[in-house]
XYZ file of C-alpha atoms in Angstrom:
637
model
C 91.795 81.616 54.543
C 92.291 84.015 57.247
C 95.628 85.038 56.814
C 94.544 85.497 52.546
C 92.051 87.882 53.767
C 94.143 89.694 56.316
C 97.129 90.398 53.581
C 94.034 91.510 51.055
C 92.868 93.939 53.560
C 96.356 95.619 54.439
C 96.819 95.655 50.137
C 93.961 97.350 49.177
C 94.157 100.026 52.160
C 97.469 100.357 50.550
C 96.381 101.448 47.622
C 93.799 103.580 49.102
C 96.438 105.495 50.639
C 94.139 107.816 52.984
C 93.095 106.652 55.973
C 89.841 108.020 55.691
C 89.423 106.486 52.310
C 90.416 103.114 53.737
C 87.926 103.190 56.693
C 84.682 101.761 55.039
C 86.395 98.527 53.948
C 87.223 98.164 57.698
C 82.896 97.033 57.934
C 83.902 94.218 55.067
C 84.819 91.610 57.386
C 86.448 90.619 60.885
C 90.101 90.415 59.359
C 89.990 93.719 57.797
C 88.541 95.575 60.462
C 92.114 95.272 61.845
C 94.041 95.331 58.442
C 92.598 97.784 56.355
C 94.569 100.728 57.330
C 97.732 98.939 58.340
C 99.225 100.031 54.653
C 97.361 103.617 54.768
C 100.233 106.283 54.495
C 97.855 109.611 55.024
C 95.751 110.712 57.493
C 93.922 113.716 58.560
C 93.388 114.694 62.143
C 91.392 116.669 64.142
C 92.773 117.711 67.480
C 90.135 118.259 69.859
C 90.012 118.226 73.630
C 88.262 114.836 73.292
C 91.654 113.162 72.425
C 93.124 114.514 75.884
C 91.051 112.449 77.810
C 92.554 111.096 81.000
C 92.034 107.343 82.096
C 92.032 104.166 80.177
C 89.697 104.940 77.323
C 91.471 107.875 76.351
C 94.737 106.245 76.014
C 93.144 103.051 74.546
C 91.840 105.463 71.429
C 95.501 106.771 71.022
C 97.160 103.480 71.577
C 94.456 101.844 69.015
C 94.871 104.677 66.215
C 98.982 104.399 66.365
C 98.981 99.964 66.263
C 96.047 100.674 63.343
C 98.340 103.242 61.283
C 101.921 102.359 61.725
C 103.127 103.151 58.305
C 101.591 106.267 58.043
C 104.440 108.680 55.867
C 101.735 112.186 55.750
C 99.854 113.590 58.637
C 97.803 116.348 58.646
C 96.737 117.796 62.499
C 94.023 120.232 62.491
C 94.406 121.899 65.992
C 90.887 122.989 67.311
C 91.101 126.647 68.832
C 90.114 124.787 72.395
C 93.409 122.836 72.824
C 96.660 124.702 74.278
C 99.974 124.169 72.803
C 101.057 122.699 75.810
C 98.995 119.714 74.994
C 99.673 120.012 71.590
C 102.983 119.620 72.170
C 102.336 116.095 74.298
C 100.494 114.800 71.182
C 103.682 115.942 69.169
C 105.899 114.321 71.037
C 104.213 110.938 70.949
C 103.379 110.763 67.468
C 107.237 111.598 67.097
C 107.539 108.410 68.809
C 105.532 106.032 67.548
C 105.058 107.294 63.712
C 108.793 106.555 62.541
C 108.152 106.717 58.937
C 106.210 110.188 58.784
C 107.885 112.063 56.021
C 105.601 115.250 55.563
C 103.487 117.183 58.781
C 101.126 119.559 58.503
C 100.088 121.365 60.964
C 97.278 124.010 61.096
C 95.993 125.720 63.972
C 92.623 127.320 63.880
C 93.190 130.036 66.953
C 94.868 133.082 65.457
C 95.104 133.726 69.412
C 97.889 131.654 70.083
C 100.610 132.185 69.078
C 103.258 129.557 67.898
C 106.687 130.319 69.624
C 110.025 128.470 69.437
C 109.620 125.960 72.003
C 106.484 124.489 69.863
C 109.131 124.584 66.649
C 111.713 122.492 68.964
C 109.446 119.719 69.829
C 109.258 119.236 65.427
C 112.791 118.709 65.883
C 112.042 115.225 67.373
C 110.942 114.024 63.937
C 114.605 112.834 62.123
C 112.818 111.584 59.240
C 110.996 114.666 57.896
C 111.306 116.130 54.923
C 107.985 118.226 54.325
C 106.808 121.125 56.514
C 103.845 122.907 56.289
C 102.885 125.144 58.929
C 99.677 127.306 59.725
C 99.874 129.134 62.580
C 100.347 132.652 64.545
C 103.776 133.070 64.457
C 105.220 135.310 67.372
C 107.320 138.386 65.815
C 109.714 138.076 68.424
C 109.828 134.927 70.280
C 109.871 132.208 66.951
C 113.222 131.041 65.999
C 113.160 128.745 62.973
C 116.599 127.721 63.591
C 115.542 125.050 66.154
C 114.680 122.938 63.004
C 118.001 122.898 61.680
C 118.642 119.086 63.394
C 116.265 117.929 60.998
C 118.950 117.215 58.294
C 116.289 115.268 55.568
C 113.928 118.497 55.617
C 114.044 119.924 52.639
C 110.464 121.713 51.720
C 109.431 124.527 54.467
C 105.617 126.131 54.052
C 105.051 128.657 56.388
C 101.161 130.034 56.204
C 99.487 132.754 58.456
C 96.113 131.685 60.115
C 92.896 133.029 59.657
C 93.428 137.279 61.166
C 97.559 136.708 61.612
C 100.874 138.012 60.116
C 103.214 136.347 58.257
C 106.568 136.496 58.702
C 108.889 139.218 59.675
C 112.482 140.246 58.791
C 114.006 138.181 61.792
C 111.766 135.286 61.342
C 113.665 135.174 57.952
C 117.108 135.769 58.726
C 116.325 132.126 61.565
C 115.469 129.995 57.913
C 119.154 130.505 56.824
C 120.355 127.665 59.438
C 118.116 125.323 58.034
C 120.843 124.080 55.539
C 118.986 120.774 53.976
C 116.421 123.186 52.639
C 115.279 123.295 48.389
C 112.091 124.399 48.741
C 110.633 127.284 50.743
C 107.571 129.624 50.788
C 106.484 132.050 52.887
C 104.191 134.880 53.189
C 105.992 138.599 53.727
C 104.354 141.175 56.675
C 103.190 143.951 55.832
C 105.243 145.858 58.314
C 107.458 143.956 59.277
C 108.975 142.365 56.195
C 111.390 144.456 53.871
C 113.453 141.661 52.548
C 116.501 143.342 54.288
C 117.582 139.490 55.635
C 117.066 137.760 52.153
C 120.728 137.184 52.074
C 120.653 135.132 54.926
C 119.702 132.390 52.547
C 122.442 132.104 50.817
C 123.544 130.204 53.276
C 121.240 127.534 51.982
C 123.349 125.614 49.052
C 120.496 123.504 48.239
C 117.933 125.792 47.958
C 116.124 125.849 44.190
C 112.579 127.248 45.084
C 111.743 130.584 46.874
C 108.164 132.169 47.087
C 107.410 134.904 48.904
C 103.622 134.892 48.624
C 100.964 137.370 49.599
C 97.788 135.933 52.015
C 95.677 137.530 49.623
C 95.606 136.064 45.764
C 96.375 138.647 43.397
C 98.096 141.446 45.374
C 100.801 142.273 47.315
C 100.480 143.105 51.279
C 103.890 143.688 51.946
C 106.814 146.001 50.518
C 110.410 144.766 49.724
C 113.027 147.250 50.274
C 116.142 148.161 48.172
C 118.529 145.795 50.699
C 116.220 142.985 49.329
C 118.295 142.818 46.294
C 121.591 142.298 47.522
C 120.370 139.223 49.549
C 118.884 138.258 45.833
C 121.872 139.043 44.010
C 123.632 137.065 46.842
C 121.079 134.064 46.182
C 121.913 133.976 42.346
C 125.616 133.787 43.157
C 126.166 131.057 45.347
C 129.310 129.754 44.893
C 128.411 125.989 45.888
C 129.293 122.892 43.853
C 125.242 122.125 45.100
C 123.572 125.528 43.853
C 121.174 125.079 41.475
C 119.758 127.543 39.476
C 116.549 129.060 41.779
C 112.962 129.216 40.854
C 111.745 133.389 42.429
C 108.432 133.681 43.356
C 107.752 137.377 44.841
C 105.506 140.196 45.082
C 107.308 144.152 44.016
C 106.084 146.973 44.917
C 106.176 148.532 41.414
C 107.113 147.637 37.875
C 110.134 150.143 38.452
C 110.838 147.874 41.021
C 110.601 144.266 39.005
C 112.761 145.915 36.349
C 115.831 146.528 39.403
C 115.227 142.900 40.670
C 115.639 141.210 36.964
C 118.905 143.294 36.542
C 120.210 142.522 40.098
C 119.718 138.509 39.857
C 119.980 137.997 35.882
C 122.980 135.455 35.504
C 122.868 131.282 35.204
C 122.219 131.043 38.961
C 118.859 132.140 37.822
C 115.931 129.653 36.388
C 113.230 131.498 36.498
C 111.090 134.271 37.696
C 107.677 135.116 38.713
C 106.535 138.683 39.621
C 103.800 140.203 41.090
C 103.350 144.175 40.558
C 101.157 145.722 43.650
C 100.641 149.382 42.229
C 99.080 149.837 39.049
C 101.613 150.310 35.718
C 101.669 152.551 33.061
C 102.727 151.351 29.261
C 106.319 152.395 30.071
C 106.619 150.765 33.109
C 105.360 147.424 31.894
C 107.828 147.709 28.624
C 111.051 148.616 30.915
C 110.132 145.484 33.109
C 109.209 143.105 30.226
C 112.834 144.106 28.264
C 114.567 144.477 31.276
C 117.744 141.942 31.401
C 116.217 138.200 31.710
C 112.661 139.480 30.905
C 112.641 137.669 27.918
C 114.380 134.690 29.103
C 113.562 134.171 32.519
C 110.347 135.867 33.533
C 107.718 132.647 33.629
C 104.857 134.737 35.373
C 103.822 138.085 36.028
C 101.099 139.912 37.716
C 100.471 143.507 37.212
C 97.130 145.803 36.646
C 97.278 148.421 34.110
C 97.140 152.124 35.002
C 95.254 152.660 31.876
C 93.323 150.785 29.217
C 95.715 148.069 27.692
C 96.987 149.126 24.042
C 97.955 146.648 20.848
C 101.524 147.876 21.949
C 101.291 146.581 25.525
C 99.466 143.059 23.955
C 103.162 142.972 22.027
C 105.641 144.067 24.474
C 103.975 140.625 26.590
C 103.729 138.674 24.127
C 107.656 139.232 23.198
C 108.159 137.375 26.825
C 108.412 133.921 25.406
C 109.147 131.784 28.657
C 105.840 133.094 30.142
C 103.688 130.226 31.820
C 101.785 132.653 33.852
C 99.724 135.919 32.945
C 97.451 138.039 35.006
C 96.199 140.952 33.635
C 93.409 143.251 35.013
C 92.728 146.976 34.989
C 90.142 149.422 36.468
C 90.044 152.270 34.835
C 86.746 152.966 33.043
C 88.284 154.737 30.035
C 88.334 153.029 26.769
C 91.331 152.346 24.552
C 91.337 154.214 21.089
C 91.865 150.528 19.975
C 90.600 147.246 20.869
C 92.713 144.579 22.362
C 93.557 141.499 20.058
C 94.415 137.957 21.638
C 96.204 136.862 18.640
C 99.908 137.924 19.754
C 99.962 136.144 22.829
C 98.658 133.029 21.013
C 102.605 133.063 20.577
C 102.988 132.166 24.594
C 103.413 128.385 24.229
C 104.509 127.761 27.290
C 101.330 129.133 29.037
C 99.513 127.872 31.534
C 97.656 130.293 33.483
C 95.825 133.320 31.872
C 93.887 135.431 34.099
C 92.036 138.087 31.960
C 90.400 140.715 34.498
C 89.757 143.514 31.826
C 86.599 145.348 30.200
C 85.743 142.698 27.880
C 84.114 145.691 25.284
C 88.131 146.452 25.207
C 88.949 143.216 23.104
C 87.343 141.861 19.995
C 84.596 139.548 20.346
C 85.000 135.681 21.365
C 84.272 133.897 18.862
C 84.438 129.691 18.730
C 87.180 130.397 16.096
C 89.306 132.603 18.979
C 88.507 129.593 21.552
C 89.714 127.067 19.490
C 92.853 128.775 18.251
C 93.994 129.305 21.982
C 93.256 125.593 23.244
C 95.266 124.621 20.160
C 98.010 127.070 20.900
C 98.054 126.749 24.782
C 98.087 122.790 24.607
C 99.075 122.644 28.499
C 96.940 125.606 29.830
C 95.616 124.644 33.142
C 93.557 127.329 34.602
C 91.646 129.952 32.487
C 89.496 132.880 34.136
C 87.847 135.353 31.667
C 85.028 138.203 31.373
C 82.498 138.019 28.799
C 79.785 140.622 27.335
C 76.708 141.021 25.224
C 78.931 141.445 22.089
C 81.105 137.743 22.841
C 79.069 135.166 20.800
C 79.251 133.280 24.399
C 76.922 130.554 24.119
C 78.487 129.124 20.955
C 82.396 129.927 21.514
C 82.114 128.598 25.141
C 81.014 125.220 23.800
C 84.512 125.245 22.363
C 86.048 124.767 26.013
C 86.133 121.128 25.641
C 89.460 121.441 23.199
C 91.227 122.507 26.127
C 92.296 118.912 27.408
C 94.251 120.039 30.827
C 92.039 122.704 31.909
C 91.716 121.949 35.345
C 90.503 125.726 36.724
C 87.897 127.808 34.822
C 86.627 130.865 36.057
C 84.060 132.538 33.618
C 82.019 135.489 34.562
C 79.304 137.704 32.566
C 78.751 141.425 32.296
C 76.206 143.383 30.593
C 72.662 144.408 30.878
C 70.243 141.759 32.039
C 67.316 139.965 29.695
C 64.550 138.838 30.492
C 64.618 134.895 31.711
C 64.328 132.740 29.350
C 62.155 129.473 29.491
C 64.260 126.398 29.553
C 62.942 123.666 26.752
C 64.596 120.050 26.466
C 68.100 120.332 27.430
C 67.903 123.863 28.889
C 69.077 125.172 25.280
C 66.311 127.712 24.662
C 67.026 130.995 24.168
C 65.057 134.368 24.204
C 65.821 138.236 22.671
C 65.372 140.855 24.098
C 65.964 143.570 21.650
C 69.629 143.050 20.491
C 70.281 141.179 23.252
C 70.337 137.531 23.818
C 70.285 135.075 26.829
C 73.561 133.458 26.781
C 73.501 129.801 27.758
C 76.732 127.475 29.060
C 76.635 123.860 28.192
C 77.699 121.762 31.134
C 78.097 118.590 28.950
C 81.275 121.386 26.533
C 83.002 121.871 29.480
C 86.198 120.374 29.684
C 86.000 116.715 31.440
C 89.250 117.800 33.277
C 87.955 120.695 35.141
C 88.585 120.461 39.069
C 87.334 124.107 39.945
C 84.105 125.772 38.403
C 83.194 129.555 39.084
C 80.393 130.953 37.357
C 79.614 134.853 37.921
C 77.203 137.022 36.309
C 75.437 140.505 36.529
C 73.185 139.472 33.768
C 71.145 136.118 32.917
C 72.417 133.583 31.832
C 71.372 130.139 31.473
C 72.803 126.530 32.447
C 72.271 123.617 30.414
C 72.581 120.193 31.935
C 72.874 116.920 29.943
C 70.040 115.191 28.478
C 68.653 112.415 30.186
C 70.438 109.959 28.055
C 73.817 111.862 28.166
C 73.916 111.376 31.720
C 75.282 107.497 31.814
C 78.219 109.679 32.537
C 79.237 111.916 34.576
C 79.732 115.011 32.370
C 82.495 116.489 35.410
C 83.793 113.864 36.689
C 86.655 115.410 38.285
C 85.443 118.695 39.529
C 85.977 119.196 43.049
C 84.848 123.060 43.674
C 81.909 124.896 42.219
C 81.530 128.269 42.779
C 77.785 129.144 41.239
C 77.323 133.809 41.781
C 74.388 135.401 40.092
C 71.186 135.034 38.303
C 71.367 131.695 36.601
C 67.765 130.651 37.055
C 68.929 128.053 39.687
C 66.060 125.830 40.918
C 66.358 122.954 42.995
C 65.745 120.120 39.898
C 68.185 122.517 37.959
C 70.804 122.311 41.007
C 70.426 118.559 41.352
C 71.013 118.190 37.788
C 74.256 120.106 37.959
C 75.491 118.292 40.745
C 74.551 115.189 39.108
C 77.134 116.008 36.463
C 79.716 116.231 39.249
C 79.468 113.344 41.838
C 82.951 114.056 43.320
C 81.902 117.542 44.409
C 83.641 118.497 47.704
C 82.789 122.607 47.821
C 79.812 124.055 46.795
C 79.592 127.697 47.082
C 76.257 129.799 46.222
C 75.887 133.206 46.304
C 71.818 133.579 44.928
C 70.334 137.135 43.578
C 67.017 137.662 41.735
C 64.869 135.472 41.430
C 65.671 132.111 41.693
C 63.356 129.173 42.873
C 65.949 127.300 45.175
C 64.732 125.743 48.435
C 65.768 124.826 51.439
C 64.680 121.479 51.157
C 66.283 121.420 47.972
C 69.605 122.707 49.567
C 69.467 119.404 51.587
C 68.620 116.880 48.356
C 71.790 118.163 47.158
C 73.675 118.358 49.857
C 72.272 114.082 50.485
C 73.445 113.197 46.940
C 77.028 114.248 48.162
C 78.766 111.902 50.533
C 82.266 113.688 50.110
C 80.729 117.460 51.003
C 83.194 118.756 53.241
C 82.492 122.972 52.100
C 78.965 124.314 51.961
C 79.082 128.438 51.106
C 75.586 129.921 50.816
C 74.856 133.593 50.718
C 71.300 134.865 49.556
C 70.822 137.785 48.199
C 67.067 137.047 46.607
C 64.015 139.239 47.355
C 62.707 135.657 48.550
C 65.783 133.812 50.713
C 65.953 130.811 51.875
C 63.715 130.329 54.494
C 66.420 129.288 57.304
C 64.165 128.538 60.188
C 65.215 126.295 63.246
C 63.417 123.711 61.272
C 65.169 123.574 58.023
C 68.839 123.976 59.990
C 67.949 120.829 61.763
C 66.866 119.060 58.646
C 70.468 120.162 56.701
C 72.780 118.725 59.727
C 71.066 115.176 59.996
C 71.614 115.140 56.566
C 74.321 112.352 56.214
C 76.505 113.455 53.713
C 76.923 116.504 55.420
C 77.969 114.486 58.710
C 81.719 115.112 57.163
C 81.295 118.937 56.088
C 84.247 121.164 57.392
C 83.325 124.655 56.339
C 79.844 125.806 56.324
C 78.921 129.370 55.849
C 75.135 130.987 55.949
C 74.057 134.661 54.901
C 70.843 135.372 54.646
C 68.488 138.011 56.413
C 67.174 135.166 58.460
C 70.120 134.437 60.149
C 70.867 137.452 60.821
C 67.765 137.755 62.971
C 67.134 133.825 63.806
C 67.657 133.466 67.828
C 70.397 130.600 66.752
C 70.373 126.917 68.944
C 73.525 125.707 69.397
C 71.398 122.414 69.151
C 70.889 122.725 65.943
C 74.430 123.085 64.744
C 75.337 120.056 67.203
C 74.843 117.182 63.987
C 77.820 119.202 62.206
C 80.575 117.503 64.371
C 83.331 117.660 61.801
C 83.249 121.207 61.294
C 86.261 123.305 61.490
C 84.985 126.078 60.485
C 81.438 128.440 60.263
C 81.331 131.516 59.450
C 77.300 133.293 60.063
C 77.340 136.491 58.708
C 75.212 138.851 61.357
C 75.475 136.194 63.696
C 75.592 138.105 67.431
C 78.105 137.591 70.012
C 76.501 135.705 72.417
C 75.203 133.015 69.679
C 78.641 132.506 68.492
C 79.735 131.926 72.092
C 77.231 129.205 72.125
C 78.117 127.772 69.376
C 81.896 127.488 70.445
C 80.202 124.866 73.084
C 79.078 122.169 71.094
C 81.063 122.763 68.054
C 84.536 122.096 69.886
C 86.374 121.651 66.582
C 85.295 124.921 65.566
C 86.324 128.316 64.402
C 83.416 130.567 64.898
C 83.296 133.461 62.427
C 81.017 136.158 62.666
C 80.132 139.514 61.606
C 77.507 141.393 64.536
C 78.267 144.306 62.308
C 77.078 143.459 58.904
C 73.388 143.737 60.803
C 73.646 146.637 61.681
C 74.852 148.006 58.320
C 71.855 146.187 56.439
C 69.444 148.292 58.920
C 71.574 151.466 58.356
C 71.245 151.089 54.565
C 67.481 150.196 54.846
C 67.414 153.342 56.696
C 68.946 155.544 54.505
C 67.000 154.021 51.217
């Protein structure tokens, strides 16, 4: 009977996968205390000081973790900002010896500070059977060789990211990557300064290599600027004469649409697949029609990013939507002039293939959403995955948006409202009444039309707008059950039943991000019913804006950390005028013992340094200044 209940235990950790996951069955029974993560194959790690303990029981702890996981093929360290890389370097080295299945590392180090050189990239070389790399660190411009890694003959995907306040990688880092010759996959973000693409061709040297992005830390723009030489090393990509080239997948940021039109005619050929550009300055209609029928624009280019220089025109719409291999569009533009013409979305209803649209424009600029226009794109855009859009008093919102639910992948939605703001309305059965004011009237979002696939939900608006929640006899089921983030900005009548209900809706909620104006009746206490109801919390964002905040006294700070589900949170962040002048106890932060990071807007110096005691995991963010700027600007007015 024992051994059944032994192999049962390793099984179902198995299919648990995470060790984290896995670690509640361990409290079934004797035999799996032992057995249910023998089968796990993930785990994530923080590495504190604590784990560097000298004597028996620290060893014991390491010794007990390795005989526990043996089989584990993904491991994610999180380095706290208190541990040197010397002795993150000895933990290296002896999960290199003792893990010998690990397939995929990640590594991410939360002290910009220090700085990640090549003797820390040598020790990875003691891992033979790696083939994932993801790395988060402070890369030093001069003294990081990437070359070291070349032993590792089975790596073949490379992720280099910057940490929080670093750089990303220079010209030489680049030129380093070319001896890594098992490479197909790598992604990197450019410097600002220090990256001009000038050793691109470096990686030609890389037969296998089918992926290249060249990202940008910050979503939607472009921090660095390729140079001219960077298209002979991408010309030189696109020719490789080896029997193993395949055709490569570009991901990159230009520096103008002049610019993306030069790179399609410089790498157009079979050794390209596909193409993704982002355009950093602003493009005129000329621009954006030489780099959509630029050689391979209508072929190859699968995403672009660009903002218009002026208000968009029906002859920009068609020049777009002539790009049939598109999978990604984002569009936005700031200039406050109005076309002679209004926008139409029926061209690109032509884009098949999409995935991604990303519509950052006046929405007075295009005709009116109507549920007729929402369900003519989820029927033409069968595969779209993340939708973000801008809405105004003339979109019939309440009743196209309940359309959403046709789009069956959807699993990003970012909606947010302009306009001038009505009066609020009162909320009958369901949350479905509405009131006019004038012309004007309340728009309302249906939680229970929202696509069941969603895994990220931001809501913005400058205006009010209402949430309805399902009916107490539609909730049997979860109306979200997926959705993982929820990002809730603006006047949306949010009360603390009303917040409960949402998150009701979405049980596997792991970020929750509020950012509260007017007035809106949510409490503290009702901050911590919420954040009880979710065990899997790891992200709590709260910024308060009100002309009643939260009241965020010692008190209520204490209450939120012995709050179990938040036991597990990672990332908390707090801004309201009451931090800013609270005198902060590092004792009451000391019940969030998981955190890796918290950022306290206002928070002063000394406080943070505090805090950095008893929150040894933890990145301490904080912004003395923004104080003083609210007291300038309640100065001034």
């Amino acid at each position: 009977m024992h051994s059944v209940l032994t192999v049962l235990g390793a099984e179902v950790g198995k299919h648990l996968g995470d060790v984290q996951n896995a670690l509640p069955l361990r409290s079934v029974c004797k035999e799996w205390r032992d057995t249910a993560t023998l089968s796990s194959t993930e785990a994530d790690i923080d590495l504190s000081p604590g784990i560097f303990e000298d004597g028996a029981s620290g060893n014991a702890k390491k010794q007990l973790f390795y005989r526990r996981c043996p089989r584990l093929r993904k491991l994610t360290y999180h380095v706290s900002p208190a541990v040197s890389l010397a002795k993150f370097e000895a933990a290296l080295r002896e999960a290199s010896r003792r893990l010998t299945s690990l397939e995929e590392l990640v590594l991410c180090f939360n002290n910009p500070a220090q700085q990640f050189e090549t003797r820390q990239l040598a020790v990875l070389a003691n891992l033979p059977t790696l083939k994932a790399l993801t790395l988060q660190a402070n890369f030093h411009p001069e003294a990081c060789n990437f070359g070291v890694l070349g032993s590792l003959s089975s790596l073949s995907s490379l992720t280099v990211l910057p940490s929080e306040a670093s750089t990303g990688l220079t010209d030489s880092h680049v030129a380093s990557l070319g001896l890594l010759h098992g490479l197909a996959s790598l992604e990197f973000p450019g410097h600002a300064r220090a990256f001009t693409g000038s050793t691109l061709g470096a990686l030609a040297a890389l037969p296998r290599l089918s992926k290249l992005l060249i990202t940008s830390n910050k979503p939607h723009s472009v921090d660095y600027t390729l140079e001219l030489p960077a298209l002979a090393g991408l010309r030189a990509l696109t020719r490789r004469s080896s029997s193993a080239a395949t055709p490569l997948r570009l991901e990159l940021g230009v520096p103008d649409a002049a610019f993306g039109a030069a790179l399609l005619r410089a790498v157009a050929g079979p050794g390209l697949g596909s193409v993704c550009i982002a355009v950093r300055e602003a493009a005129d209609s000329a621009a954006i029609a030489g780099l959509a029928l630029a050689p391979g624009g209508k072929e190859k280019l699968a995403g672009l990013d660009l903002e218009f220089r002026a208000a968009p025109t029906p002859e920009d719409v068609a020049v777009l939507a002539g790009c049939g291999r598109l999978t990604r569009l984002h569009l936005s533009c700031k200039c406050p002039r109005a076309p002679a013409a209004r926008v139409e979305l029926a061209p690109w209803l032509a884009l098949r293939q999409l995935q991604h649209l990303h519509l950052h424009i006046n929405p007075a600029w295009r005709a009116p959403l109507q549920p007729a226009t929402v369900a003519a794109m989820a029927e033409a855009w069968p595969t779209l995955s993340h939708l973000h859009l801008r809405l105004s008093p003339g979109d019939n919102a309440t009743h196209a948006l309940n359309q959403l639910g046709s789009f069956t992948c959807l699993k990003s939605l970012s909606l947010t409202w302009l306009g001038q703001a009505a009066p609020a309305a009162a909320a009958g059965a369901g949350g479905l009444t509405r009131r006019r004011s004038g012309s004007l009237e309340v728009p309302v979002l249906a939680v229970q039309h929202l696509p069941r696939s969603l895994e990220e939900l931001s809501l913005t608006s400058i205006s009010t707008v209402r949430l309805a929640v399902p009916s107490a006899a539609q909730r049997s089921t979860p109306a979200l059950p997926q959705l993982r983030s929820f990002v809730l900005d603006g006047c949306f009548g949010l009360t603390d039943w009303l917040l409960q209900a949402l998150v009701a809706a979405a049980p596997r909620l792991a970020a929750l991000t509020l950012v509260l104006t007017g007035r809106q009746g949510l409490s503290s206490a009702g901050l911590a019913a919420v954040a009880a109801a979710l065990p899997g919390l790891a992200s709590l964002l709260l910024s308060d804006y009100r002309e009643a905040p939260l009241c965020l006294s010692q008190a209520s700070l204490a209450g939120l950390s012995g709050v179990v589900g938040l036991a597990q949170l990672r990332h908390l962040k707090l801004s309201t005028p009451d931090v800013v002048h609270a005198e902060l106890l590092p004792s009451v932060f000391a019940g969030f013992s998981k955190l890796r990071r918290l950022d306290l807007v206002g928070c002063q110096d000394q406080a943070a340094a505090a805090l950095g005691l008893v929150l040894p995991l933890c990145c301490i963010k904080h912004s003395p200044e923004w104080a003083a700027d609210l007291v300038a600007a309640e100065a001034a007015a």
